[in-house]
CSV table of C-alpha atoms and ligand atoms in Angstrom, one decimal:
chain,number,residue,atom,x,y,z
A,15,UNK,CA,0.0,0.0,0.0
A,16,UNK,CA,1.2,3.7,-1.2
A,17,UNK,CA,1.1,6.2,1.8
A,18,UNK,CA,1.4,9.8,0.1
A,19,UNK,CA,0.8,12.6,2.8
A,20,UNK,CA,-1.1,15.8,1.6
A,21,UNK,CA,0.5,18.7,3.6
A,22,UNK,CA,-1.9,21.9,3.5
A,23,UNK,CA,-2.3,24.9,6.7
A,24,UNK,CA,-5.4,23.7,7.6
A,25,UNK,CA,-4.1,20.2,8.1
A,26,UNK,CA,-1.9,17.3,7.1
A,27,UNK,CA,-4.1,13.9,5.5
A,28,UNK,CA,-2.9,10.9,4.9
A,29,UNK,CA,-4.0,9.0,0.9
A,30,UNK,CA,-3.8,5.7,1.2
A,31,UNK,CA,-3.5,4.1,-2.7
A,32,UNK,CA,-3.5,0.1,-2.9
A,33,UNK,CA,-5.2,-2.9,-4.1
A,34,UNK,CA,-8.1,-4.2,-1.9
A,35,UNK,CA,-7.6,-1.8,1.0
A,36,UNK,CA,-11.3,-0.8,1.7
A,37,UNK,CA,-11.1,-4.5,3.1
A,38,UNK,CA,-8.1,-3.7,5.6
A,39,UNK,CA,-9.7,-3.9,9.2
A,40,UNK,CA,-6.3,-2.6,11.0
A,41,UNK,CA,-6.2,0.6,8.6
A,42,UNK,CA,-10.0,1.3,9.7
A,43,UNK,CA,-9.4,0.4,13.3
A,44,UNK,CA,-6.0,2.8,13.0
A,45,UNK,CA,-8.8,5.4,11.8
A,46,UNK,CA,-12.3,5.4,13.3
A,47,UNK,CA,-11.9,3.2,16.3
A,48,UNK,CA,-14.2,4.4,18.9
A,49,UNK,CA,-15.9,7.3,16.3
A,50,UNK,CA,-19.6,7.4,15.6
A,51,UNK,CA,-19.8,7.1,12.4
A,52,UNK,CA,-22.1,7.8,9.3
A,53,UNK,CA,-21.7,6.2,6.0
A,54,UNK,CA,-23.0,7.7,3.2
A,55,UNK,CA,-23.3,6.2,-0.4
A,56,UNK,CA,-25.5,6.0,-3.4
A,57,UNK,CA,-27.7,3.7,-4.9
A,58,UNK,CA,-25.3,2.2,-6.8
A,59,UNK,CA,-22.0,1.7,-5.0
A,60,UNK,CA,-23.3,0.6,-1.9
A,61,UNK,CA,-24.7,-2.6,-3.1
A,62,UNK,CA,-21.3,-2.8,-4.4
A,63,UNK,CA,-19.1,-2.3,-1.5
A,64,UNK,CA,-20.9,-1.0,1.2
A,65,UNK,CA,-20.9,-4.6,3.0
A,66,UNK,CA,-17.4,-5.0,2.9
A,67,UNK,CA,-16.3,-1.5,4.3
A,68,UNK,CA,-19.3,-2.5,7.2
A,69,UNK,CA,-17.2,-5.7,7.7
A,70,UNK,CA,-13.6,-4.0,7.8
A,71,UNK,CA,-15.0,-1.5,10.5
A,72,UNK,CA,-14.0,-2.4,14.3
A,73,UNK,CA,-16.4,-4.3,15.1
A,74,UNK,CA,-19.2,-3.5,17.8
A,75,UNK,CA,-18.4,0.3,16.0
A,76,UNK,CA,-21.7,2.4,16.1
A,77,UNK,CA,-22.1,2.8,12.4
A,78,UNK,CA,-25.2,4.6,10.8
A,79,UNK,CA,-25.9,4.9,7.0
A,80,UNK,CA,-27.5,7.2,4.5
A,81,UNK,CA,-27.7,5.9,1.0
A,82,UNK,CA,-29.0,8.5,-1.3
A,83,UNK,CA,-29.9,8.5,-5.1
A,84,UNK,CA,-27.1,8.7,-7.8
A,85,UNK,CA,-26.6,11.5,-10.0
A,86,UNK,CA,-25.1,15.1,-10.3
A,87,UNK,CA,-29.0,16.0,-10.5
A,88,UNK,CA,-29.1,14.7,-6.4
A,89,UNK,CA,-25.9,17.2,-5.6
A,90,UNK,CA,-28.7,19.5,-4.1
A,91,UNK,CA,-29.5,21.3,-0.9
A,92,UNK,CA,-32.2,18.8,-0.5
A,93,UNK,CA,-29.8,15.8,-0.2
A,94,UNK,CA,-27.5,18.1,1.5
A,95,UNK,CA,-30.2,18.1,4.6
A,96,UNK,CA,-31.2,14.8,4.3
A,97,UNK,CA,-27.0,14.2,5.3
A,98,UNK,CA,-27.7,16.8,8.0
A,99,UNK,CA,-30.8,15.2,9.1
A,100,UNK,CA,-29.6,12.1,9.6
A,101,UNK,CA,-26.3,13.8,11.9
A,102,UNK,CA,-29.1,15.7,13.9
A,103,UNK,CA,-31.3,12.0,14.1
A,104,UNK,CA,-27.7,10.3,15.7
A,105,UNK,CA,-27.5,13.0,18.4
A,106,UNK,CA,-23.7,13.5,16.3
A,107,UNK,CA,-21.3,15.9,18.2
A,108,UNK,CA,-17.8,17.2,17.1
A,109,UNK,CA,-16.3,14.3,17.3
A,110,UNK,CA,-18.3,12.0,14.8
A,111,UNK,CA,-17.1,10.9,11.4
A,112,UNK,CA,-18.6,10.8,8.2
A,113,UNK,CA,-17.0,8.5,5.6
A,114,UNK,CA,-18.4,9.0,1.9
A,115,UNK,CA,-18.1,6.2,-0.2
A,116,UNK,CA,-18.3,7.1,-3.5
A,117,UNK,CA,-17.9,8.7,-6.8
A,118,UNK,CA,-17.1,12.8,-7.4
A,119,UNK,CA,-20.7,13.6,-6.3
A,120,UNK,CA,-21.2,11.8,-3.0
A,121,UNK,CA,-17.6,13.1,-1.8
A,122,UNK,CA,-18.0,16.7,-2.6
A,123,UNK,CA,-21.8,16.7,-1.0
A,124,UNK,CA,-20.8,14.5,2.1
A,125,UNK,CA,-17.8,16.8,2.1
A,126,UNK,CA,-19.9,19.7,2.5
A,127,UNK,CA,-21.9,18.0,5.2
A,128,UNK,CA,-18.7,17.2,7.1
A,129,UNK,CA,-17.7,21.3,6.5
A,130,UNK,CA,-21.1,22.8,7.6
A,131,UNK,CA,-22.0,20.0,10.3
A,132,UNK,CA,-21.2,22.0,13.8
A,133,UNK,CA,-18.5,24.3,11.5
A,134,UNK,CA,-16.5,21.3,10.6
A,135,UNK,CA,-16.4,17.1,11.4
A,136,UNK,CA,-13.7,15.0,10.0
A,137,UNK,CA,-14.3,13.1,6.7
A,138,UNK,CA,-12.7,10.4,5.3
A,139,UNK,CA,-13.1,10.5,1.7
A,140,UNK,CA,-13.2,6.6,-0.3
A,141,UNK,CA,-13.4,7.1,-3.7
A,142,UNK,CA,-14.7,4.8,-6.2
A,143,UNK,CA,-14.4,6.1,-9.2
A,144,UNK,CA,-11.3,7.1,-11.1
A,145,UNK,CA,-12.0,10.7,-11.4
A,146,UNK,CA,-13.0,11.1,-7.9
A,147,UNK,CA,-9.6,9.1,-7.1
A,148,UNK,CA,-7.2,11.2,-8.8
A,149,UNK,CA,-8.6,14.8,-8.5
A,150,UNK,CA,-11.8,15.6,-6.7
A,151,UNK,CA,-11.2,12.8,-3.1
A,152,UNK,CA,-8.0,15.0,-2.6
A,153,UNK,CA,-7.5,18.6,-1.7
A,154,UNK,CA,-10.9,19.4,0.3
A,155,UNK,CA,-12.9,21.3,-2.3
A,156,UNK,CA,-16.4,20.2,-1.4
A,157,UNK,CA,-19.6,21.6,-2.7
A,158,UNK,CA,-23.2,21.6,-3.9
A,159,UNK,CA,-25.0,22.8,-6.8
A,160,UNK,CA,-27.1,25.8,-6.6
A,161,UNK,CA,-30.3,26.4,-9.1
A,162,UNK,CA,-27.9,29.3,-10.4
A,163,UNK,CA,-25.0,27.1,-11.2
A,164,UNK,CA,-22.6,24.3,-10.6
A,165,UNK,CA,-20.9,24.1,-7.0
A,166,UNK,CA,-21.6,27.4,-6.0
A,167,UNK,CA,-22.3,26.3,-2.2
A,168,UNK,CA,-19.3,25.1,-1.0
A,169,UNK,CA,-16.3,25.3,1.4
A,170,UNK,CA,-12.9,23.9,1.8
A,171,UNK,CA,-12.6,21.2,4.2
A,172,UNK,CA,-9.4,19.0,3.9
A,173,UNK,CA,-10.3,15.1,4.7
A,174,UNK,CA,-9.3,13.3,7.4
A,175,UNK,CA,-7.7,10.7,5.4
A,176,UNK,CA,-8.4,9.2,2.1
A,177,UNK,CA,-8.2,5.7,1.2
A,178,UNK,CA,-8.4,5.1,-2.6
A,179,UNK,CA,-8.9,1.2,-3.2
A,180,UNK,CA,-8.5,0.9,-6.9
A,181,UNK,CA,-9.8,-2.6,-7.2
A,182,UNK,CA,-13.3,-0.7,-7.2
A,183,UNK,CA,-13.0,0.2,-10.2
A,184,UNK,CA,-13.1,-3.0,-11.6
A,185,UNK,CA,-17.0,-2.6,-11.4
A,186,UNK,CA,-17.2,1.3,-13.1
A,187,UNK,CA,-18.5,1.3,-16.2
A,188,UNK,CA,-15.8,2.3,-19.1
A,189,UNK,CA,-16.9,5.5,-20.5
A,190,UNK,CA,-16.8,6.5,-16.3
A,191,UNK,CA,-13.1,5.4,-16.6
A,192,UNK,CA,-12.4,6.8,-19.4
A,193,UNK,CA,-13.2,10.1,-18.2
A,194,UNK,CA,-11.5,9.7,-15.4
A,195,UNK,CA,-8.3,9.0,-17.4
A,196,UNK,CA,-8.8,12.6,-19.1
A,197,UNK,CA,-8.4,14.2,-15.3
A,198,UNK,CA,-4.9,11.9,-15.6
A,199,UNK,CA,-3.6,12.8,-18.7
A,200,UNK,CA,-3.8,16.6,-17.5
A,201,UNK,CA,-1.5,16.0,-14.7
A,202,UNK,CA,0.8,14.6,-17.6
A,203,UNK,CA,0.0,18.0,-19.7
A,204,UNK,CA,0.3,20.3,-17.3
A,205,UNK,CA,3.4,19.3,-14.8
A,206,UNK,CA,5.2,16.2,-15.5
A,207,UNK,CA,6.4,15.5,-19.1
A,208,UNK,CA,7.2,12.6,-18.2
A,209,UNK,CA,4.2,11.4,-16.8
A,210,UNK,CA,2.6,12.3,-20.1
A,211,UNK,CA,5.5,10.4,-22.2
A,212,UNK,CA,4.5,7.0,-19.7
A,213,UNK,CA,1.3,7.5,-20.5
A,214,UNK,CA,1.8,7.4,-24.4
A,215,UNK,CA,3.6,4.3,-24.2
A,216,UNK,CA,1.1,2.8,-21.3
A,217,UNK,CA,-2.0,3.2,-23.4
A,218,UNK,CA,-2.7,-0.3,-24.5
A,219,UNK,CA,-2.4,-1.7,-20.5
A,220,UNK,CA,-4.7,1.8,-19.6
A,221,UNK,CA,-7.2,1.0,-22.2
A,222,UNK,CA,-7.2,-3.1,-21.0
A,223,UNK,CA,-7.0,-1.8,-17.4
A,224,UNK,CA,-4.5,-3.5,-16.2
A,225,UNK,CA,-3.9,-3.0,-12.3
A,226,UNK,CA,-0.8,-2.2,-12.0
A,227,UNK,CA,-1.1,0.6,-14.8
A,228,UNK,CA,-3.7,2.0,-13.0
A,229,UNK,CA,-2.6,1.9,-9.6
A,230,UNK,CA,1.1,3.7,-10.9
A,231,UNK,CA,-1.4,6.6,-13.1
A,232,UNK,CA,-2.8,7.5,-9.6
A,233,UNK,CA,-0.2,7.5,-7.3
A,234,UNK,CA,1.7,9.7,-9.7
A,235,UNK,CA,-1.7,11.9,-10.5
A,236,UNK,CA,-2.6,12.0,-6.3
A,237,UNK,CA,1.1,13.2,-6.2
A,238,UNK,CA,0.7,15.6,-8.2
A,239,UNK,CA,-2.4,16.8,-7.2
A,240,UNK,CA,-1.0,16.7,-3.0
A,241,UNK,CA,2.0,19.3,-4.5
A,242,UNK,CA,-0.2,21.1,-5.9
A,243,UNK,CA,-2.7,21.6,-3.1
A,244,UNK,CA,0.2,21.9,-0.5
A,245,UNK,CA,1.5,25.1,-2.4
A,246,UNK,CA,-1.2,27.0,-2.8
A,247,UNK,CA,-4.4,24.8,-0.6
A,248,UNK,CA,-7.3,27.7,-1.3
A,249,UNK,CA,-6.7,28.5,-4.7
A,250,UNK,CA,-4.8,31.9,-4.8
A,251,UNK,CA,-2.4,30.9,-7.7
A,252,UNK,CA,-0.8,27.8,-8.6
A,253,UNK,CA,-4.2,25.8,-7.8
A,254,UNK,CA,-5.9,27.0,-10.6
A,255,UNK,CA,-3.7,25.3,-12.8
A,256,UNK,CA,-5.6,22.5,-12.6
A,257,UNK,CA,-8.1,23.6,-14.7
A,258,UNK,CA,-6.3,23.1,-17.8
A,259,UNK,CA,-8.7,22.7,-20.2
A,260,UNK,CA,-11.9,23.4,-17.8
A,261,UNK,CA,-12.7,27.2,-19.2
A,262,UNK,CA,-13.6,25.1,-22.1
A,263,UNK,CA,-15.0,22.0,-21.1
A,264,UNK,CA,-17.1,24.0,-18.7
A,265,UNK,CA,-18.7,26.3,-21.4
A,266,UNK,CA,-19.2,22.7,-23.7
A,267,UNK,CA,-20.8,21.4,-20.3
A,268,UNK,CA,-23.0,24.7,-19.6
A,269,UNK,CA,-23.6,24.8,-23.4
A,270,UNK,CA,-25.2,21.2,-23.7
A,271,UNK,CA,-26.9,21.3,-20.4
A,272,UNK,CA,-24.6,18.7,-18.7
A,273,UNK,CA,-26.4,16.3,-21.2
A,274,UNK,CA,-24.5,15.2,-23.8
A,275,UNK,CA,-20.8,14.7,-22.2
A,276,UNK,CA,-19.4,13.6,-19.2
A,277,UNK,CA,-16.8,16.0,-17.2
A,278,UNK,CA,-13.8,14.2,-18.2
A,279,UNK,CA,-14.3,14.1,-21.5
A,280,UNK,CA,-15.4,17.8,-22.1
A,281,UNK,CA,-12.2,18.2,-20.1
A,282,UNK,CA,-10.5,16.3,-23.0
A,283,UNK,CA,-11.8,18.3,-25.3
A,284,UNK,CA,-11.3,21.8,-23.4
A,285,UNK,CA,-7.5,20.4,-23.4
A,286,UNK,CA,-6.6,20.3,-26.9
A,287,UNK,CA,-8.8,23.7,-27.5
A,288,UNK,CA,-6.4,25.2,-25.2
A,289,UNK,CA,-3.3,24.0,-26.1
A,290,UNK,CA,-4.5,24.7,-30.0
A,291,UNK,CA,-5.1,28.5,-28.4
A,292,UNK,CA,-1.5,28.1,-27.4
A,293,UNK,CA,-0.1,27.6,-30.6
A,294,UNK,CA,-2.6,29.9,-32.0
A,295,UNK,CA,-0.5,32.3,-29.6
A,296,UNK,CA,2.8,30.9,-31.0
A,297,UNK,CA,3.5,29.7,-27.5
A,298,UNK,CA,4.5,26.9,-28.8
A,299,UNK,CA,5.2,24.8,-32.4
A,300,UNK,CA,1.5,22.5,-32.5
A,301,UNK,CA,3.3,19.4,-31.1
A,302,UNK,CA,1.1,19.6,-27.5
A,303,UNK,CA,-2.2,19.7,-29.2
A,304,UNK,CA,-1.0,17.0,-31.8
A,305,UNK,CA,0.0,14.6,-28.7
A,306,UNK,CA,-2.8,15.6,-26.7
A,307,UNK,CA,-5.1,14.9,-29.6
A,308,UNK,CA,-3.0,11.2,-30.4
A,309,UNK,CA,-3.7,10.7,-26.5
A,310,UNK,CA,-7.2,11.6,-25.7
A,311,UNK,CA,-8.2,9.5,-28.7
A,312,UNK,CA,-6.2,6.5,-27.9
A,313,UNK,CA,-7.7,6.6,-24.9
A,314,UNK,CA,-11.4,6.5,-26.4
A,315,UNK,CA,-11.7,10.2,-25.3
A,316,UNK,CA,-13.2,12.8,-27.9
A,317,UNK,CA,-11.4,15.1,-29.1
A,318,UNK,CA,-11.7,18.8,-30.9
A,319,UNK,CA,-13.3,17.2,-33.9
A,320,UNK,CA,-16.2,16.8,-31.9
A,321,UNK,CA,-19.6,18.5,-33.0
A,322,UNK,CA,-19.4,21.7,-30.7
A,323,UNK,CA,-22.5,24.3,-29.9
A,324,UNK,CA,-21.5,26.9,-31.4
A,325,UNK,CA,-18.6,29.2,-30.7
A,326,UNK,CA,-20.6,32.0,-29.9
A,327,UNK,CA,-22.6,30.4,-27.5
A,328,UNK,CA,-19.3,29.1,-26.0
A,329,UNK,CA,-17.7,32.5,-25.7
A,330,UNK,CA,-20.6,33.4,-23.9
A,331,UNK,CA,-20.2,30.8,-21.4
A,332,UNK,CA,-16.3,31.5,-21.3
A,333,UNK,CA,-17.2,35.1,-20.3
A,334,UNK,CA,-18.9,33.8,-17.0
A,335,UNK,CA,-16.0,31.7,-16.0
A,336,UNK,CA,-15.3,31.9,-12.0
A,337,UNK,CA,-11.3,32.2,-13.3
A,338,UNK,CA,-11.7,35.5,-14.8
A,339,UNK,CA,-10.9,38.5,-12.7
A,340,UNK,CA,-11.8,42.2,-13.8
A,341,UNK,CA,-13.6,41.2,-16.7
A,342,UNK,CA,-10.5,39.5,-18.4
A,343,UNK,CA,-10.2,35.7,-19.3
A,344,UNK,CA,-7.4,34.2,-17.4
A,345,UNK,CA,-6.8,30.6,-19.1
A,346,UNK,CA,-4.9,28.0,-18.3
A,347,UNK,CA,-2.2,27.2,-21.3
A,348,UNK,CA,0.8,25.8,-22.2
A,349,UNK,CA,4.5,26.6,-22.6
A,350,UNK,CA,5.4,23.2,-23.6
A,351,UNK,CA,4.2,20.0,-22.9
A,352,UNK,CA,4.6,19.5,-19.0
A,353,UNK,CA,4.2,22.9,-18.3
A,354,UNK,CA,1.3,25.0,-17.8
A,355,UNK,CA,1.0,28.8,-16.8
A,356,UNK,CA,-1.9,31.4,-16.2
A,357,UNK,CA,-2.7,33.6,-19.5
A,358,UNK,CA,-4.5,36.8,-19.4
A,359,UNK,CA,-4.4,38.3,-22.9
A,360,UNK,CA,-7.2,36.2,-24.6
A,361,UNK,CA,-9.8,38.0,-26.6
A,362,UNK,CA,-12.6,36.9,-28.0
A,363,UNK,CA,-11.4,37.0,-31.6
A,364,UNK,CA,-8.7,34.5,-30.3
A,365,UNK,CA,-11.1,32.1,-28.9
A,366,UNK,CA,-13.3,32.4,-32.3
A,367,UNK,CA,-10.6,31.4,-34.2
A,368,UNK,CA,-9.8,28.4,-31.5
A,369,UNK,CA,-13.1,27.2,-31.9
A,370,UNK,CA,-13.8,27.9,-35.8
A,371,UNK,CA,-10.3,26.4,-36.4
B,414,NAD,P1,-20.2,10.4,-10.0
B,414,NAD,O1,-20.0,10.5,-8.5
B,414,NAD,O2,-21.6,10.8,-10.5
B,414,NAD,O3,-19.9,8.9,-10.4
B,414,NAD,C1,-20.2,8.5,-11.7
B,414,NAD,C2,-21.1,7.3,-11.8
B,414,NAD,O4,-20.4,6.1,-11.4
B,414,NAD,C3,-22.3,7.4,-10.9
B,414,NAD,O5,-23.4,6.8,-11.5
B,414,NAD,C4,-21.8,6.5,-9.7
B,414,NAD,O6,-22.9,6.0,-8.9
B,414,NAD,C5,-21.1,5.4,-10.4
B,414,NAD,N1,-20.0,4.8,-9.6
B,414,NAD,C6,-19.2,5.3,-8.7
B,414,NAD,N2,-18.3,4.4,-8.3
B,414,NAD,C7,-18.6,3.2,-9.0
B,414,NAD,C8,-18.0,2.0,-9.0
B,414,NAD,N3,-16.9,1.7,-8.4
B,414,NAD,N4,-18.6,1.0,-9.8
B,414,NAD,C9,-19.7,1.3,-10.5
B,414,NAD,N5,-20.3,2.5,-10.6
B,414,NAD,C10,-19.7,3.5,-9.8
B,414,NAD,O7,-19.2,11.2,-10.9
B,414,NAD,P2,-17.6,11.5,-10.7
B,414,NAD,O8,-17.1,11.6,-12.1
B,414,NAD,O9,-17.0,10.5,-9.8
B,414,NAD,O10,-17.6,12.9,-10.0
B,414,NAD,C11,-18.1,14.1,-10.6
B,414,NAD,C12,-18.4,15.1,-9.5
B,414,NAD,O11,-17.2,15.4,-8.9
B,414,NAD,C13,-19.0,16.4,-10.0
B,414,NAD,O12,-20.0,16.7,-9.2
B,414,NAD,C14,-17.8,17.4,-9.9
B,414,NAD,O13,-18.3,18.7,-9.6
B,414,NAD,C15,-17.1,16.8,-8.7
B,414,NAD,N6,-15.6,17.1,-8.7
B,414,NAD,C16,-15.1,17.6,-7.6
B,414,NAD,C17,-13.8,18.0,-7.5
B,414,NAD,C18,-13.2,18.5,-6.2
B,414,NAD,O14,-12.0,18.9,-6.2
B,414,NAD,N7,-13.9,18.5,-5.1
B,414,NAD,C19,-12.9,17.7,-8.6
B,414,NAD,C20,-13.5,17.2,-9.7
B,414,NAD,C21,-14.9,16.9,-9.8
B,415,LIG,N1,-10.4,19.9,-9.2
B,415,LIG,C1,-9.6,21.1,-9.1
B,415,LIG,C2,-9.1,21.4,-7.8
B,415,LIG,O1,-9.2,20.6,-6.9
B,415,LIG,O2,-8.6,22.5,-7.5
């Protein structure tokens, strides 16, 4: 089992990363022992591996549970009560727990439970699917959705510990995976040319998901992610280099009504726009968005052939981006491959030309 220990102000985590650690009774006991706890899930992955994280738990632990129904549609303030409900309903003090098992969507919610709950309870975050694993279980964003947009109610609240057992993706459903993989690759683009080079080559295992493939693409993504959130934990600089390619994929998102792509692979998309913007720029000679491209589609992620709303409609979007500051676009591009910076010249003629181009 990989140990890789986020350092941020508000507090230092451990991630655990192996193969079949939900199931690892002395971690758990190491973790909870004596907590009240609250489990919460979803429809879907507690049937899955809700019975064994039960069984790993000490034993004669108090343990409640909250299952609620799957989908981004459910990130609401309605579920967010039913979590807070169900805290009230155990008589739950400072010192309870709440461990969300889950994808991107039960973490973040439960997360924001855990922040709001008394000003703050711990959380141990187990996510189950890859995206959640290798960006959104790590670095204490949590959040709910607003009728006025995505993730607008929210706070940061760094986890207690995560523990990311990647034989639980063996039951997520590929075009999930593959999405998750796009969150991957921009850990490659943005940091660690290396990383991106390993990925090239690692494709084939990737796409036949073999473990040990996997289990090396996250520790190196959680790794980068934990640098990342150590330098800069509440998003005053460095941080938002990790949303390469989301100005994009978020207008795509907005654009489509959340319909027609998943996150990751808008964020595929948003990814070669932006390094095509890049070049546009003549920050660089074409090769990122030619390997990005090669990448993203040997990965069975779309790419910026894709039928797009229109670039108009996009810009508009763009223009509402929480990155912007003053009224002025600040995107995420690239300098190279492995190397990302904060741009704040982009007009909209450039971004026309990206998206007509
Ligand atoms: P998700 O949580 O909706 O999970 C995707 C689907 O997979 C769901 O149907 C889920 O029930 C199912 N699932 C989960 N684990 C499974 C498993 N092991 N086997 C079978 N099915 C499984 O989506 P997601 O992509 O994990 O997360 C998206 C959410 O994460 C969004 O709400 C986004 O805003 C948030 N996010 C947060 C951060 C952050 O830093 N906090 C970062 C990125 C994304
Ligand atoms: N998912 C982007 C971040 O955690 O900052």
């Amino acid at each position: 089992m990989e140990v890789i220990e986020v350092q941020t102000r508000s507090r230092n985590y451990p991630v655990y990363i192996g193969q079949g650690i939900l199931n690892n009774p002395a971690l758990w006991s190491q973790l909870v022992n004596g907590r009240r706890l609250l489990i919460v899930s979803n429809e879907i992955v507690a049937p899955l591996y809700l019975d064994t994280l039960c069984k790993a738990l000490p034993a004669g632990g108090q343990h409640e549970q909250l299952i609620l129904p799957d989908g981004e549609e459910y990130k609401t303030i309605d579920q967010w009560m039913r979590v807070s409900d169900k805290l009230a309903d155990m008589k739950a003090g400072r010192d309870a727990c709440i461990i969300a098992l889950g994808g991107g969507v039960i973490g973040d919610l439960a997360g924001f439970a855990a922040a709001s709950w008394m000003r703050g309870i711990d959380i141990i975050q187990v996510p189950t699917t890859l995206l959640a694993q290798v960006d959104a279980s790590v670095g204490g964003k949590t959040a709910i959705n607003h009728v006025a947009g995505k993730n607008l109610l929210g706070a940061f609240h760094q986890p207690r510990a995560v523990i990311i057992d990647c034989e639980t993706l063996n039951t997520l459903p590929t075009r999930e995976y593959r999405a998750g993989l796009a969150e991957v690759i921009k850990y490659g683009a943005i940091g660690d040319s290396n990383f991106f080079n390993w990925l090239e080559q690692q494709a084939d295992s990737l796409n036949a998901r073999l473990p040990e493939s996997i289990l090396q693409a996250v520790i190196t993504s959680v790794n980068a992610k934990a640098d990342v959130v150590a330098a800069d934990e509440l998003e005053q600089g460095q941080r938002a280099l990790l949303n390469f390619g989301h100005t994009f994929a978020h207008a795509i998102e907005t654009a489509t009504e959340y319909k027609l792509w998943l996150h990751g692979e808008a964020v595929a998309i948003g990814m070669i726009l932006a390094a095509r913007l890049g070049t546009q720029l003549g920050l660089d000679t074409g090769e990122a968005e030619q390997r990005l491209t090669r990448l993203c589609a040997a990965l069975g992620l779309p790419g910026a052939e894709s039928q797009l709303p229109p670039a108009g409609e996009l810009i508009e979007h763009m223009r509402l981006d929480k990155k912007n500051l003053g009224g002025q676009y600040r995107f995420i591009l690239l300098k190279t491959l492995g190397q990302a910076f904060i741009h704040t010249e982009i007009t909209d003629a450039d971004l026309s030309a990206v998206l007509t181009g």
